[in-house]
Amino acid sequence: MAESLKEKPYTARGTDAPWYSGWDISDVERERFRQTSLASGAAKARAMRGECDVPKLPIPTPRLDPYTLMPKLRSNGLSALSLFSGGGGLDIGFDRAGYKHTASYDILPMVEGLLKTARPRWKVFAGDAGDVTQIDWKPYRGKVDVVHGGPPCQPFSHGGSRRGAADVRDMIPELVRAVREARPRAFVCENVSGLATKKFEDYVQQTIFEPLKSRYRIQMITLEAADFGVPQRRKRVLFVGFADKEAADRFQAPRPTHTTGQTTDGLLRTMGAREALGLPDIGFDGLAPTIRSGWTGPRNTTSVVNSATSANTWAQLRIWPNGVAANRVAASAFVAKNGDFRLSIEDCMVLQGFPADWPFEAPVYKALGLIGNSVSPPMGYAVARAVAVALGKSKPISTPSAKRERAS
Ligand SMILES: C[S@@+](CC[C@H](N)C(=O)[O-])C[C@H]1O[C@@H](n2cnc3c(N)ncnc32)[C@H](O)[C@@H]1O
């Protein structure tokens, strides 16, 4: 392995990356993909010159404003330190839930521009300065209430090779080290739901529970983004630990505030993807499939499709999830061949629960890399609130099931 890969496994890409495995396809298939890609590039160039193959679609105005899913709360007096901050999904959630931002760390240099533009007062360490493997967290001891982070998910996700601890990108031990050194009152560690499967039971026990159990009571919970109003199917596992026994006993996994069901039972309704994006009624709507990162797989991509099933759902929604455009204007000028609505970065932000003013100003695959890797901010908000409630710093969220429980 090249020296640089040992140092920066996460940012290494292409055929030199240690996790690279080429597509197992024949030369004929490879050539067919190449021709498709060339034809698509040529069609895009024609569209950008105004020579449309397919008539332009009107530019929709989204009906969902993700800020409404996470109303800004007053300061709760708690501070939060963010590791693996990426696009800032968890950071937004903690910020909106009333936490004071201590600092954000990420190895990608572009994270500094993004988070500092979004929140100029935040302290952001990015690139070499943000490499968590090089940080001594002890100076944060006694100065930070909550440590949170979503370490890279590729070692555990079905889109990756699921090599767990054998994958050089496994950074969960680094989050555990940060918690041991900084000794916050609570911590949150987020990852793909694949980490909660039988395959990783021993890993979870040995890597998260064992090293932390002398100081923290830890619960593993799974959350679905659509339960918090996000128009996307996106299940995630979270490990939430408390140093204080009473806080651990008080902690309850966030209850759904929204539902996609026919009967709402007092919950708010999660919009379908088409409704959220402001697209015309076609007699069918539903949740968007899980949006994948532009950095999934051996090559960068501008497609958000993560499986054959998800491709079918996008097709039913009449939404074209490949060749995502930089913005809505560019997307409307380059309609998909079949006339389906082409996604843009702005639309992917809505579907992931990012507010419209979050400044993802980067080439499309990089912006999609951050968006598809992120914690959906309303889900981050829900867990941030639940942690504050357990720490006695916030009132419980009033949901119908919580009200029923209090009354009984
Ligand atoms: C799953 S993403 C985190 C997403 C983020 N929690 C959010 O909500 O948007 C994982 C992040 O870990 C970062 N990362 C990987 N290795 C790292 C390291 N050694 N130090 C700091 N960050 C690292 C990646 O750059 C990536 O942004």
PDB file of C-alpha atoms in Angstrom, residues 192-337:
ATOM      1  CA  VAL A 192     -25.596   2.292   8.940  1.00  0.00           C
ATOM      2  CA  SER A 193     -28.090  -0.274  10.192  1.00  0.00           C
ATOM      3  CA  GLY A 194     -25.781  -3.008   8.845  1.00  0.00           C
ATOM      4  CA  LEU A 195     -23.722  -2.495  12.018  1.00  0.00           C
ATOM      5  CA  ALA A 196     -26.683  -3.759  14.039  1.00  0.00           C
ATOM      6  CA  THR A 197     -26.763  -7.118  12.214  1.00  0.00           C
ATOM      7  CA  LYS A 198     -25.604 -10.462  13.612  1.00  0.00           C
ATOM      8  CA  LYS A 199     -22.418 -10.305  11.528  1.00  0.00           C
ATOM      9  CA  PHE A 200     -21.127  -7.417  13.643  1.00  0.00           C
ATOM     10  CA  GLU A 201     -22.456  -8.469  17.045  1.00  0.00           C
ATOM     11  CA  ASP A 202     -18.996  -9.408  18.352  1.00  0.00           C
ATOM     12  CA  TYR A 203     -17.442  -6.356  16.760  1.00  0.00           C
ATOM     13  CA  VAL A 204     -19.928  -4.030  18.476  1.00  0.00           C
ATOM     14  CA  GLN A 205     -19.405  -5.753  21.795  1.00  0.00           C
ATOM     15  CA  GLN A 206     -15.611  -5.652  21.634  1.00  0.00           C
ATOM     16  CA  THR A 207     -15.162  -2.253  19.988  1.00  0.00           C
ATOM     17  CA  ILE A 208     -17.898  -0.132  21.562  1.00  0.00           C
ATOM     18  CA  PHE A 209     -19.344  -1.741  24.702  1.00  0.00           C
ATOM     19  CA  GLU A 210     -16.232  -3.342  26.253  1.00  0.00           C
ATOM     20  CA  PRO A 211     -13.874  -0.331  26.197  1.00  0.00           C
ATOM     21  CA  LEU A 212     -16.578   2.055  27.434  1.00  0.00           C
ATOM     22  CA  LYS A 213     -18.603  -0.025  29.857  1.00  0.00           C
ATOM     23  CA  SER A 214     -16.681   0.965  32.972  1.00  0.00           C
ATOM     24  CA  ARG A 215     -17.783   4.582  32.528  1.00  0.00           C
ATOM     25  CA  TYR A 216     -20.885   4.542  30.277  1.00  0.00           C
ATOM     26  CA  ARG A 217     -24.278   2.881  30.140  1.00  0.00           C
ATOM     27  CA  ILE A 218     -24.908   2.396  26.448  1.00  0.00           C
ATOM     28  CA  GLN A 219     -28.061   1.752  24.458  1.00  0.00           C
ATOM     29  CA  MET A 220     -28.235   0.736  20.819  1.00  0.00           C
ATOM     30  CA  ILE A 221     -31.244   2.177  19.001  1.00  0.00           C
ATOM     31  CA  THR A 222     -32.361   2.212  15.382  1.00  0.00           C
ATOM     32  CA  LEU A 223     -34.164   5.147  13.845  1.00  0.00           C
ATOM     33  CA  GLU A 224     -35.908   5.673  10.520  1.00  0.00           C
ATOM     34  CA  ALA A 225     -35.571   9.163   9.000  1.00  0.00           C
ATOM     35  CA  ALA A 226     -39.134   9.100   7.612  1.00  0.00           C
ATOM     36  CA  ASP A 227     -40.441   8.894  11.207  1.00  0.00           C
ATOM     37  CA  PHE A 228     -39.149  12.451  11.624  1.00  0.00           C
ATOM     38  CA  GLY A 229     -40.684  13.871   8.443  1.00  0.00           C
ATOM     39  CA  VAL A 230     -37.840  13.157   6.015  1.00  0.00           C
ATOM     40  CA  PRO A 231     -39.265  12.025   2.641  1.00  0.00           C
ATOM     41  CA  GLN A 232     -36.731   9.188   2.336  1.00  0.00           C
ATOM     42  CA  ARG A 233     -36.365   5.620   3.565  1.00  0.00           C
ATOM     43  CA  ARG A 234     -33.191   5.740   5.650  1.00  0.00           C
ATOM     44  CA  LYS A 235     -32.604   3.511   8.646  1.00  0.00           C
ATOM     45  CA  ARG A 236     -29.663   4.133  10.936  1.00  0.00           C
ATOM     46  CA  VAL A 237     -28.251   2.644  14.142  1.00  0.00           C
ATOM     47  CA  LEU A 238     -27.112   4.844  17.004  1.00  0.00           C
ATOM     48  CA  PHE A 239     -25.195   4.029  20.157  1.00  0.00           C
ATOM     49  CA  VAL A 240     -26.069   6.448  22.909  1.00  0.00           C
ATOM     50  CA  GLY A 241     -24.084   6.348  26.154  1.00  0.00           C
ATOM     51  CA  PHE A 242     -24.398   8.209  29.457  1.00  0.00           C
ATOM     52  CA  ALA A 243     -21.889   8.497  32.278  1.00  0.00           C
ATOM     53  CA  ASP A 244     -24.644   9.244  34.769  1.00  0.00           C
ATOM     54  CA  LYS A 245     -26.958   6.357  35.774  1.00  0.00           C
ATOM     55  CA  GLU A 246     -30.039   8.568  36.227  1.00  0.00           C
ATOM     56  CA  ALA A 247     -29.547  10.126  32.797  1.00  0.00           C
ATOM     57  CA  ALA A 248     -29.148   6.662  31.257  1.00  0.00           C
ATOM     58  CA  ASP A 249     -32.361   5.518  32.954  1.00  0.00           C
ATOM     59  CA  ARG A 250     -34.201   8.626  31.758  1.00  0.00           C
ATOM     60  CA  PHE A 251     -33.045   8.224  28.165  1.00  0.00           C
ATOM     61  CA  GLN A 252     -35.691   7.126  25.719  1.00  0.00           C
ATOM     62  CA  ALA A 253     -35.151   6.630  22.018  1.00  0.00           C
ATOM     63  CA  PRO A 254     -36.860   9.460  20.137  1.00  0.00           C
ATOM     64  CA  ARG A 255     -40.434   8.554  19.253  1.00  0.00           C
ATOM     65  CA  PRO A 256     -41.712   9.168  15.734  1.00  0.00           C
ATOM     66  CA  THR A 257     -43.150  12.622  15.188  1.00  0.00           C
ATOM     67  CA  HIS A 258     -44.342  11.771  11.669  1.00  0.00           C
ATOM     68  CA  THR A 259     -45.882   8.863   9.813  1.00  0.00           C
ATOM     69  CA  THR A 260     -46.328   7.669   6.259  1.00  0.00           C
ATOM     70  CA  GLY A 261     -49.352   5.585   7.259  1.00  0.00           C
ATOM     71  CA  GLN A 262     -52.959   6.157   6.221  1.00  0.00           C
ATOM     72  CA  THR A 263     -54.064   6.749   9.814  1.00  0.00           C
ATOM     73  CA  THR A 264     -51.913   9.396  11.397  1.00  0.00           C
ATOM     74  CA  ASP A 265     -52.861   8.752  15.059  1.00  0.00           C
ATOM     75  CA  GLY A 266     -52.123  12.391  15.833  1.00  0.00           C
ATOM     76  CA  LEU A 267     -48.695  12.288  14.171  1.00  0.00           C
ATOM     77  CA  LEU A 268     -47.748  14.663  11.406  1.00  0.00           C
ATOM     78  CA  ARG A 269     -47.660  13.268   7.876  1.00  0.00           C
ATOM     79  CA  THR A 270     -44.343  12.613   6.135  1.00  0.00           C
ATOM     80  CA  MET A 271     -44.580  13.933   2.590  1.00  0.00           C
ATOM     81  CA  GLY A 272     -43.825  11.727  -0.369  1.00  0.00           C
ATOM     82  CA  ALA A 273     -40.755  12.588  -2.444  1.00  0.00           C
ATOM     83  CA  ARG A 274     -42.788  14.175  -5.256  1.00  0.00           C
ATOM     84  CA  GLU A 275     -44.843  16.295  -2.895  1.00  0.00           C
ATOM     85  CA  ALA A 276     -41.750  17.397  -0.960  1.00  0.00           C
ATOM     86  CA  LEU A 277     -40.026  18.443  -4.194  1.00  0.00           C
ATOM     87  CA  GLY A 278     -43.135  20.290  -5.436  1.00  0.00           C
ATOM     88  CA  LEU A 279     -43.661  17.989  -8.446  1.00  0.00           C
ATOM     89  CA  PRO A 280     -47.074  17.606 -10.118  1.00  0.00           C
ATOM     90  CA  ASP A 281     -49.463  14.899  -8.924  1.00  0.00           C
ATOM     91  CA  ILE A 282     -49.146  11.759 -11.074  1.00  0.00           C
ATOM     92  CA  GLY A 283     -51.447   9.626  -8.926  1.00  0.00           C
ATOM     93  CA  PHE A 284     -48.504   8.008  -7.144  1.00  0.00           C
ATOM     94  CA  ASP A 285     -46.120   9.210  -4.476  1.00  0.00           C
ATOM     95  CA  GLY A 286     -43.955   7.655  -1.780  1.00  0.00           C
ATOM     96  CA  LEU A 287     -40.676   7.888   0.086  1.00  0.00           C
ATOM     97  CA  ALA A 288     -37.487   8.280  -1.905  1.00  0.00           C
ATOM     98  CA  PRO A 289     -35.185   5.263  -1.605  1.00  0.00           C
ATOM     99  CA  THR A 290     -32.038   5.671   0.520  1.00  0.00           C
ATOM    100  CA  ILE A 291     -29.812   8.210  -1.204  1.00  0.00           C
ATOM    101  CA  ARG A 292     -26.345   6.814  -1.610  1.00  0.00           C
ATOM    102  CA  SER A 293     -23.135   8.781  -1.423  1.00  0.00           C
ATOM    103  CA  GLY A 294     -21.295   9.919  -4.535  1.00  0.00           C
ATOM    104  CA  TRP A 295     -18.266   8.188  -2.998  1.00  0.00           C
ATOM    105  CA  THR A 296     -19.836   4.743  -2.700  1.00  0.00           C
ATOM    106  CA  GLY A 297     -18.083   2.010  -4.659  1.00  0.00           C
ATOM    107  CA  PRO A 298     -14.763   2.157  -6.420  1.00  0.00           C
ATOM    108  CA  ARG A 299     -15.569   5.253  -8.491  1.00  0.00           C
ATOM    109  CA  ASN A 300     -17.066   8.654  -7.806  1.00  0.00           C
ATOM    110  CA  THR A 301     -20.584   8.935  -9.170  1.00  0.00           C
ATOM    111  CA  THR A 302     -23.389  11.396  -9.769  1.00  0.00           C
ATOM    112  CA  SER A 303     -26.067   8.719  -9.344  1.00  0.00           C
ATOM    113  CA  VAL A 304     -27.905   8.275  -6.045  1.00  0.00           C
ATOM    114  CA  VAL A 305     -29.232   4.789  -6.853  1.00  0.00           C
ATOM    115  CA  ASN A 306     -28.088   2.187  -4.348  1.00  0.00           C
ATOM    116  CA  SER A 307     -29.801  -1.009  -5.535  1.00  0.00           C
ATOM    117  CA  ALA A 308     -32.031  -2.519  -8.222  1.00  0.00           C
ATOM    118  CA  THR A 309     -35.007  -2.170  -5.860  1.00  0.00           C
ATOM    119  CA  SER A 310     -34.261   1.490  -5.356  1.00  0.00           C
ATOM    120  CA  ALA A 311     -33.978   1.996  -9.160  1.00  0.00           C
ATOM    121  CA  ASN A 312     -37.526   0.587  -9.473  1.00  0.00           C
ATOM    122  CA  THR A 313     -38.853   2.953  -6.813  1.00  0.00           C
ATOM    123  CA  TRP A 314     -37.272   5.964  -8.496  1.00  0.00           C
ATOM    124  CA  ALA A 315     -38.853   4.832 -11.786  1.00  0.00           C
ATOM    125  CA  GLN A 316     -42.296   4.532 -10.138  1.00  0.00           C
ATOM    126  CA  LEU A 317     -41.829   8.038  -8.748  1.00  0.00           C
ATOM    127  CA  ARG A 318     -40.971   9.221 -12.287  1.00  0.00           C
ATOM    128  CA  ILE A 319     -37.772  10.730 -10.878  1.00  0.00           C
ATOM    129  CA  TRP A 320     -34.458  10.264 -12.692  1.00  0.00           C
ATOM    130  CA  PRO A 321     -31.748   9.626 -10.071  1.00  0.00           C
ATOM    131  CA  ASN A 322     -28.699   9.390 -12.380  1.00  0.00           C
ATOM    132  CA  GLY A 323     -26.580  12.261 -13.603  1.00  0.00           C
ATOM    133  CA  VAL A 324     -27.761  14.499 -10.758  1.00  0.00           C
ATOM    134  CA  ALA A 325     -27.478  18.147 -11.865  1.00  0.00           C
ATOM    135  CA  ALA A 326     -25.714  20.925  -9.968  1.00  0.00           C
ATOM    136  CA  ASN A 327     -28.938  22.906  -9.513  1.00  0.00           C
ATOM    137  CA  ARG A 328     -32.624  23.001 -10.501  1.00  0.00           C
ATOM    138  CA  VAL A 329     -32.046  25.283 -13.498  1.00  0.00           C
ATOM    139  CA  ALA A 330     -29.477  22.896 -14.998  1.00  0.00           C
ATOM    140  CA  ALA A 331     -31.716  19.894 -14.218  1.00  0.00           C
ATOM    141  CA  SER A 332     -34.728  21.428 -15.949  1.00  0.00           C
ATOM    142  CA  ALA A 333     -32.674  22.133 -19.063  1.00  0.00           C
ATOM    143  CA  PHE A 334     -31.487  18.525 -19.279  1.00  0.00           C
ATOM    144  CA  VAL A 335     -34.608  16.401 -18.961  1.00  0.00           C
ATOM    145  CA  ALA A 336     -34.066  12.658 -18.780  1.00  0.00           C
ATOM    146  CA  LYS A 337     -34.665  10.817 -22.059  1.00  0.00           C
TER     147      LYS A 337
END
